[in-house]
Every structure is written in C-alpha cells, then in structure tokens.
GROMACS .gro file of C-alpha atoms in nm:
model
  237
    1UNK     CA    1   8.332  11.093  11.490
    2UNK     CA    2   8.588  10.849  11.541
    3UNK     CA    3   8.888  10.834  11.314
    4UNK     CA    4   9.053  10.585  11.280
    5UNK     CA    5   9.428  10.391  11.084
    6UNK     CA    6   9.615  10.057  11.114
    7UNK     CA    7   9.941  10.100  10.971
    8UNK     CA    8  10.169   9.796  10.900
    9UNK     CA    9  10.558   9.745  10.802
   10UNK     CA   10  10.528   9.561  10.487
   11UNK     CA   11  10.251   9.593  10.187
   12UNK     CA   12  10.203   9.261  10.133
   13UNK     CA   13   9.823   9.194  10.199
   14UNK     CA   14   9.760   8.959  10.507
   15UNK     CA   15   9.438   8.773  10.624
   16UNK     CA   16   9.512   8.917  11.012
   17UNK     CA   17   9.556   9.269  10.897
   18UNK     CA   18   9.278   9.313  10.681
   19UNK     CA   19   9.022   9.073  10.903
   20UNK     CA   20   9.109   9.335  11.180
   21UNK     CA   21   9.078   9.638  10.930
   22UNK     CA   22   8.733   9.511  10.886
   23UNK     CA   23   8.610   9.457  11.267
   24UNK     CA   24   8.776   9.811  11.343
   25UNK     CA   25   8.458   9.958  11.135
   26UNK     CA   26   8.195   9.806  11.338
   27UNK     CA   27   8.060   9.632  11.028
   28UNK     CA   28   7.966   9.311  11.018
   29UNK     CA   29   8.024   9.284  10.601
   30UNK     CA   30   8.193   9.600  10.544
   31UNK     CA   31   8.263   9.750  10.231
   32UNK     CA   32   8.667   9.770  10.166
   33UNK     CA   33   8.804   9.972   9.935
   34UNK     CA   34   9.178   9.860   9.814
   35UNK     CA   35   9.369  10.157   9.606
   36UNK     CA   36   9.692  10.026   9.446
   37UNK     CA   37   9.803  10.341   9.315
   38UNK     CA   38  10.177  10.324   9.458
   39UNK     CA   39  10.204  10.044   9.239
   40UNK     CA   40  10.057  10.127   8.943
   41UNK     CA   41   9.721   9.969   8.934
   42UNK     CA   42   9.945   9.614   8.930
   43UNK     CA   43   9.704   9.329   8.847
   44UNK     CA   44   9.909   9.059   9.052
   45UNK     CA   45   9.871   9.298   9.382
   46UNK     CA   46   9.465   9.349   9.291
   47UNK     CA   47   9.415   8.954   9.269
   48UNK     CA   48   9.552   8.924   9.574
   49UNK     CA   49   9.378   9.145   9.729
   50UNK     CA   50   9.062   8.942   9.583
   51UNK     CA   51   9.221   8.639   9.713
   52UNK     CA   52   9.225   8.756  10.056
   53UNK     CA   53   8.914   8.916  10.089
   54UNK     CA   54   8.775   8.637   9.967
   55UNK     CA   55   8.873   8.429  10.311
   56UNK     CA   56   8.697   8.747  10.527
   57UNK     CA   57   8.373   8.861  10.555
   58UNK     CA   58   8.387   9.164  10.342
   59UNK     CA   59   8.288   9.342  10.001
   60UNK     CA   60   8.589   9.398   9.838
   61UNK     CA   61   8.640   9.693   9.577
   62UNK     CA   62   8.940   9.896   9.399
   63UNK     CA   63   8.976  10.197   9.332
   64UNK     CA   64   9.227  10.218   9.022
   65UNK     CA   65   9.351  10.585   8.916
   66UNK     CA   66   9.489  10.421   8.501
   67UNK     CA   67   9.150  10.466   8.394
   68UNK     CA   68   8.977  10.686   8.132
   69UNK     CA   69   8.662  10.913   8.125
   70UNK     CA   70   8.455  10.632   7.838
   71UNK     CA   71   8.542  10.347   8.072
   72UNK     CA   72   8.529  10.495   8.433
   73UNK     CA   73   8.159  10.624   8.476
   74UNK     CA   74   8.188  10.651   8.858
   75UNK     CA   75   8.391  10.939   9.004
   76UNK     CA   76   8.645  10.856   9.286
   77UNK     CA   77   8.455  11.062   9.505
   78UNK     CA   78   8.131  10.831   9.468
   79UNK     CA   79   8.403  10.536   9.529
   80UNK     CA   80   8.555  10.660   9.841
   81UNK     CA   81   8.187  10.833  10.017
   82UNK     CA   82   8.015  10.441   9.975
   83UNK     CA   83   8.355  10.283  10.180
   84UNK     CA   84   8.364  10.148  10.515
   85UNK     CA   85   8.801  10.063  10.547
   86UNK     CA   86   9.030  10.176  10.250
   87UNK     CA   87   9.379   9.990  10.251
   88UNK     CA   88   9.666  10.122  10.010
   89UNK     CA   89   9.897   9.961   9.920
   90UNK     CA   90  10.312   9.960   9.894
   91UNK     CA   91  10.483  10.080   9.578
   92UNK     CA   92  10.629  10.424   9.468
   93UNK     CA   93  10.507  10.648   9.773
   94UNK     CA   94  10.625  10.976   9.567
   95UNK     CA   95  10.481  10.889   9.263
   96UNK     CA   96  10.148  10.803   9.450
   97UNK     CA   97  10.103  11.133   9.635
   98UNK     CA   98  10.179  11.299   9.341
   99UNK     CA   99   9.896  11.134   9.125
  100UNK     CA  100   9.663  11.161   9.402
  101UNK     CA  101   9.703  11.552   9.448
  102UNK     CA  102   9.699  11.582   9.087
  103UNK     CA  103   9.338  11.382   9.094
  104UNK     CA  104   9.213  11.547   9.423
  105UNK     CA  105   9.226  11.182   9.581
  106UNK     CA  106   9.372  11.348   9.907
  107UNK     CA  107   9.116  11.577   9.977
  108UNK     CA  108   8.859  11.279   9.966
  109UNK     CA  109   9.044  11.081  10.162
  110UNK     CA  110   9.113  11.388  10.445
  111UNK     CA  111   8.698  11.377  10.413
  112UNK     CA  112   8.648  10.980  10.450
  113UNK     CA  113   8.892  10.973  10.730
  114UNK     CA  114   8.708  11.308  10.950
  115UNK     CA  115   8.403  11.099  10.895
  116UNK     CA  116   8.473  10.779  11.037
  117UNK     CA  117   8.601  10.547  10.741
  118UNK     CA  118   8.918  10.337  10.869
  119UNK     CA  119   9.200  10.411  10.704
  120UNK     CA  120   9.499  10.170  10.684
  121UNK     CA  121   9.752  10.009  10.449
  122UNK     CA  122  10.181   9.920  10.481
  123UNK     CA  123  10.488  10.058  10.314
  124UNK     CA  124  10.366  10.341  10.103
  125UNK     CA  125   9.999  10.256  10.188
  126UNK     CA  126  10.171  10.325  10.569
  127UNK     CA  127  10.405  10.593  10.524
  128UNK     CA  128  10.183  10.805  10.341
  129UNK     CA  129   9.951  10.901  10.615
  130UNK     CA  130  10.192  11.033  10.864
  131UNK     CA  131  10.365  11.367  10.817
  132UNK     CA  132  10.661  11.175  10.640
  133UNK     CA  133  10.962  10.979  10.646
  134UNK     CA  134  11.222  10.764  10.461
  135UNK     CA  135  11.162  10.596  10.094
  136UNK     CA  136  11.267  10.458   9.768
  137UNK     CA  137  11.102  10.651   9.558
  138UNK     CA  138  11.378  10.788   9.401
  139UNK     CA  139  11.666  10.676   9.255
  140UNK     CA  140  12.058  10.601   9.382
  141UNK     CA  141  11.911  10.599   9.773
  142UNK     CA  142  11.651  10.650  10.047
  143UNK     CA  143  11.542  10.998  10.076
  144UNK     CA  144  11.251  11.165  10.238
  145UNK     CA  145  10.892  11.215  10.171
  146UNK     CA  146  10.627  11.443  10.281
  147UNK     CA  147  10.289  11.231  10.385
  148UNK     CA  148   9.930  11.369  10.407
  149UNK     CA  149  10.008  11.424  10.790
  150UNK     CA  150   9.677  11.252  10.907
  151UNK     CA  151   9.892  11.131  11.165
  152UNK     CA  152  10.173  11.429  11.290
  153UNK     CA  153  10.430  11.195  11.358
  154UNK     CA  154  10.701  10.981  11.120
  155UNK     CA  155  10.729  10.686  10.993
  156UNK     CA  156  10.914  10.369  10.932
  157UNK     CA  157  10.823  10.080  10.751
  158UNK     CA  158  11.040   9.763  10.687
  159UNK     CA  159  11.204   9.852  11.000
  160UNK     CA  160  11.348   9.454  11.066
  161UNK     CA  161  11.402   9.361  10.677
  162UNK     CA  162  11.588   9.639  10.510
  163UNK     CA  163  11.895   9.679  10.685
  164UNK     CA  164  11.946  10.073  10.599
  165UNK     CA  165  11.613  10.147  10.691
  166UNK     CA  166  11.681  10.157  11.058
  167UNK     CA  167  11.983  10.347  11.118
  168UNK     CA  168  11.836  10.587  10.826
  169UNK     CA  169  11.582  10.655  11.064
  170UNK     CA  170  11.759  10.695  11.389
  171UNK     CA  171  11.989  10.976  11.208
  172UNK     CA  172  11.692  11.144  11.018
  173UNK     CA  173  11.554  11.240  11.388
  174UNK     CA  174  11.898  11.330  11.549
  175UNK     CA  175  11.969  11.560  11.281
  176UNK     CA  176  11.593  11.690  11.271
  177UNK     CA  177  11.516  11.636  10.960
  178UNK     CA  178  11.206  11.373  11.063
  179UNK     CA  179  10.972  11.417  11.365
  180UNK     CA  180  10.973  11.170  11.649
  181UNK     CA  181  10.708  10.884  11.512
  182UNK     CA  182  10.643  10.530  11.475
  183UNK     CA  183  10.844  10.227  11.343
  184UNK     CA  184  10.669   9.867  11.186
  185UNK     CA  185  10.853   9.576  11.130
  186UNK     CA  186  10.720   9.408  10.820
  187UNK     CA  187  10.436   9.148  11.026
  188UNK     CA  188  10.377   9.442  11.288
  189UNK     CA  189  10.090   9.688  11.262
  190UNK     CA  190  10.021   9.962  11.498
  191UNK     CA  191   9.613  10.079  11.514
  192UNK     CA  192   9.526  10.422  11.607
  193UNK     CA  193   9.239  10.644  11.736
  194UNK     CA  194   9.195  11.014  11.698
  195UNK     CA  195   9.556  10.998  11.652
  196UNK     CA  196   9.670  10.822  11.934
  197UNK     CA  197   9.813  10.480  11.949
  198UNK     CA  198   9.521  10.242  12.036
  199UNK     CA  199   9.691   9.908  11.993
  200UNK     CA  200   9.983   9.716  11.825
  201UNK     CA  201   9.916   9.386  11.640
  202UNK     CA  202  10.160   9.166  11.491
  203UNK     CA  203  10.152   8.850  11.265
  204UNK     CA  204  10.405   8.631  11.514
  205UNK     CA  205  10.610   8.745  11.831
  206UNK     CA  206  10.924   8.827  11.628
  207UNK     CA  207  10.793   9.102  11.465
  208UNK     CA  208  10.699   9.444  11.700
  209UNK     CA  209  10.634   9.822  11.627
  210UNK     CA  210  10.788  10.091  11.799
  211UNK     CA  211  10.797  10.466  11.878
  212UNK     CA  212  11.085  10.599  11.823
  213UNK     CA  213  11.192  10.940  11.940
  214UNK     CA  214  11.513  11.162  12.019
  215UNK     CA  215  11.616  11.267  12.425
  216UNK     CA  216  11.911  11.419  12.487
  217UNK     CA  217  12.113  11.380  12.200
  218UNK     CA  218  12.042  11.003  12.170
  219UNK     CA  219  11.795  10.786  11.975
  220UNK     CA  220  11.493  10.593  12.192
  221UNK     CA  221  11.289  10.325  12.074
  222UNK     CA  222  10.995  10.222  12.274
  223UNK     CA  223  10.859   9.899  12.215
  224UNK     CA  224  10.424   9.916  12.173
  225UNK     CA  225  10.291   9.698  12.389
  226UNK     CA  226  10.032   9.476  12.190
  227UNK     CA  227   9.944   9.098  12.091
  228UNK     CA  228   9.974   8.832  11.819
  229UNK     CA  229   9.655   8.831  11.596
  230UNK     CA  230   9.746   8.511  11.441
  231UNK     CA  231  10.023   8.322  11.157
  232UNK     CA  232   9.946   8.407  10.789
  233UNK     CA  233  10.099   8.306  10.479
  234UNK     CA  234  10.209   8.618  10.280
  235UNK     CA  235  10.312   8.692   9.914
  236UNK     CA  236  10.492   8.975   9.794
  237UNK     CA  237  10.304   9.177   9.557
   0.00000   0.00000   0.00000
C-alpha cells in the first residue's frame, strides 16, 4: 500500500496545496477530511477551509475533537476509515498531540496512513508527522516537540518568515538534539512516498524546501529540487 504526506511551511490553507492533496489520492472527487485541532476547532480556519474546497473538486469534511457524546453520534474512527486525504492544520502542536493521544486520534491516523489515505497539512499540521522539531507551543520561547514519527526525520516550518526559526534549527542538529530532516518555507511543500521525498512544490519561485542535515561539524542545507504549482491568494487563519 502506498503511503503517502505533503507537508507545507505555513498552515494557511491554499488552493495549490490542497488541489494537489486531492490528485495525490487517485480520486477524482475525493473525500477530504480537515482536523483543526491545533487550533482549537477555530470557526474562521473551518470556513476557510469550506471556502477553498469549494474552488476544487472535492467533498470536504472536519473532524472537530470540542464535541460531546449527545451531539457527536459518529466516532472519529468512522470519520477517519471513510477519508481519502486528511489535512491538519497549524496551531498549538503540543496541545494537539496531547488531545489526540488522550482521544486515541493517533492510532487511527498511524492506521489511515499504513492503508493508503494521504496525509498532509503545514505548521503543526506539518511538524507533527515527523519525529519532531522546533515550536511555540509553550511559553517565553521555541522549544522542542516530539511528532508521531510517520516520517523519521525533523522538521521545520516557517523556515523564510520567522527569523529565529532558522538558526534554531541549524543549532538543534549540531548539538543533536534534532535529527537531520526537512525544512518548508511558508509557500513550499515537500510530498513524500513510503517515506521518501517524492517531490517539492511551491506556491511561487521564492519560496523552496530543503533538507537540512549536519557533516562534519557544520550545518548543510540542500535545496529539493521541484516546481511551481501555481500563485494563490492566502489568509491567515
């Protein structure tokens, strides 16, 4: 079965990223499941979502974990099984993971993903499916999180717009303290395959994504080859 993520710098949901989401399944009117956990179920960020979907050929759905047990009469599991792409999306990564161990939400997304539904999403909805890296979960500074390690490598989102992010990163791997992995400006997105890099998309040819990795005592960063998938208008969410 192939498995299979696109993992992008920013959160902010994009026509290009989530039209290509959609043709990675194969589909031609996939379903597409968006969970907004990281953000706390934010109403703006769902609409959005909505908004966009709305200009693709797809059958949007959300999977919202502020729900109770007289309202919510399907189980997450019966959500996630009937989805073709899920997309997650930025927010508090820590609080996120937390709420979704606590609700077994990353067991049944370890399931979709071994059986073939794409995965994707940016910021926390990136970050949190590699093995871990740098985020502002927390207060006072950036710190480091643990991901569900569906992909063994780090991560780095926002690598071109938040100015600490970067250097964060290079000194995270020096010291050891992150694994080699992969860096996404905010309009790049990087699209994998049984774990390995398949292609890298971006939104315009400023923004790239990278792998980054330490040799000899000094910090690499190798550009992913890959192509421009088209301008898009984007609103922060």
């Amino acid at each position: 079965m192939k498995r299979q993520l696109l993992i992008y710098g920013s959160g902010r949901h994009t026509v290009p990223f989530l039209k290509y989401m959609a043709q990675m399944t194969g589909k031609e009117n996939p379903n597409i499941c968006f969970i907004p956990t990281a953000s706390g179920d934010d109403e703006g960020y769902i609409a959005r979502f909505y908004e966009v979907c709305s200009q693709i050929k797809v059958k949007p759905h959300v999977l919202k974990v502020w729900i109770n047990s007289y309202d919510q009469k399907e189980t997450f599991e019966a959500i996630i099984n009937k989805m073709d792409a899920i997309v997650v999306g930025g927010g508090n990564t820590l609080n996120m993971l937390a709420i979704w161990k606590a609700q077994g939400i990353d067991v049944l997304l370890r399931k979709a993903y071994e059986h073939g539904t794409v995965m994707g999403g940016g910021s926390a909805g990136s970050l949190c499916w590699t093995s871990g890296g740098t985020t502002d979960s927390r207060p006072v500074e950036l710190s480091i999180v643990e991901g569900l390690a569906f992909i063994k490598k780090s991560h780095c989102p926002h690598y071109n717009s938040e100015k600490s992010r970067r250097p964060l990163y290079h000194k995270n791997i020096l010291e050891g303290k992150l694994a080699d992995g992969y860096a996404c400006d905010d309009r790049s997105a990087i699209h994998f395959i049984n774990e390995k890099v398949e292609n890298s998309v971006a939104l315009d040819s400023d923004n790239h994504s990278y792998y980054v990795y330490k040799k000899n005592g000094t910090i690499y960063e190798d550009r992913i080859p890959g192509e421009v998938i088209g301008q898009s208008s984007t609103k922060q969410d």
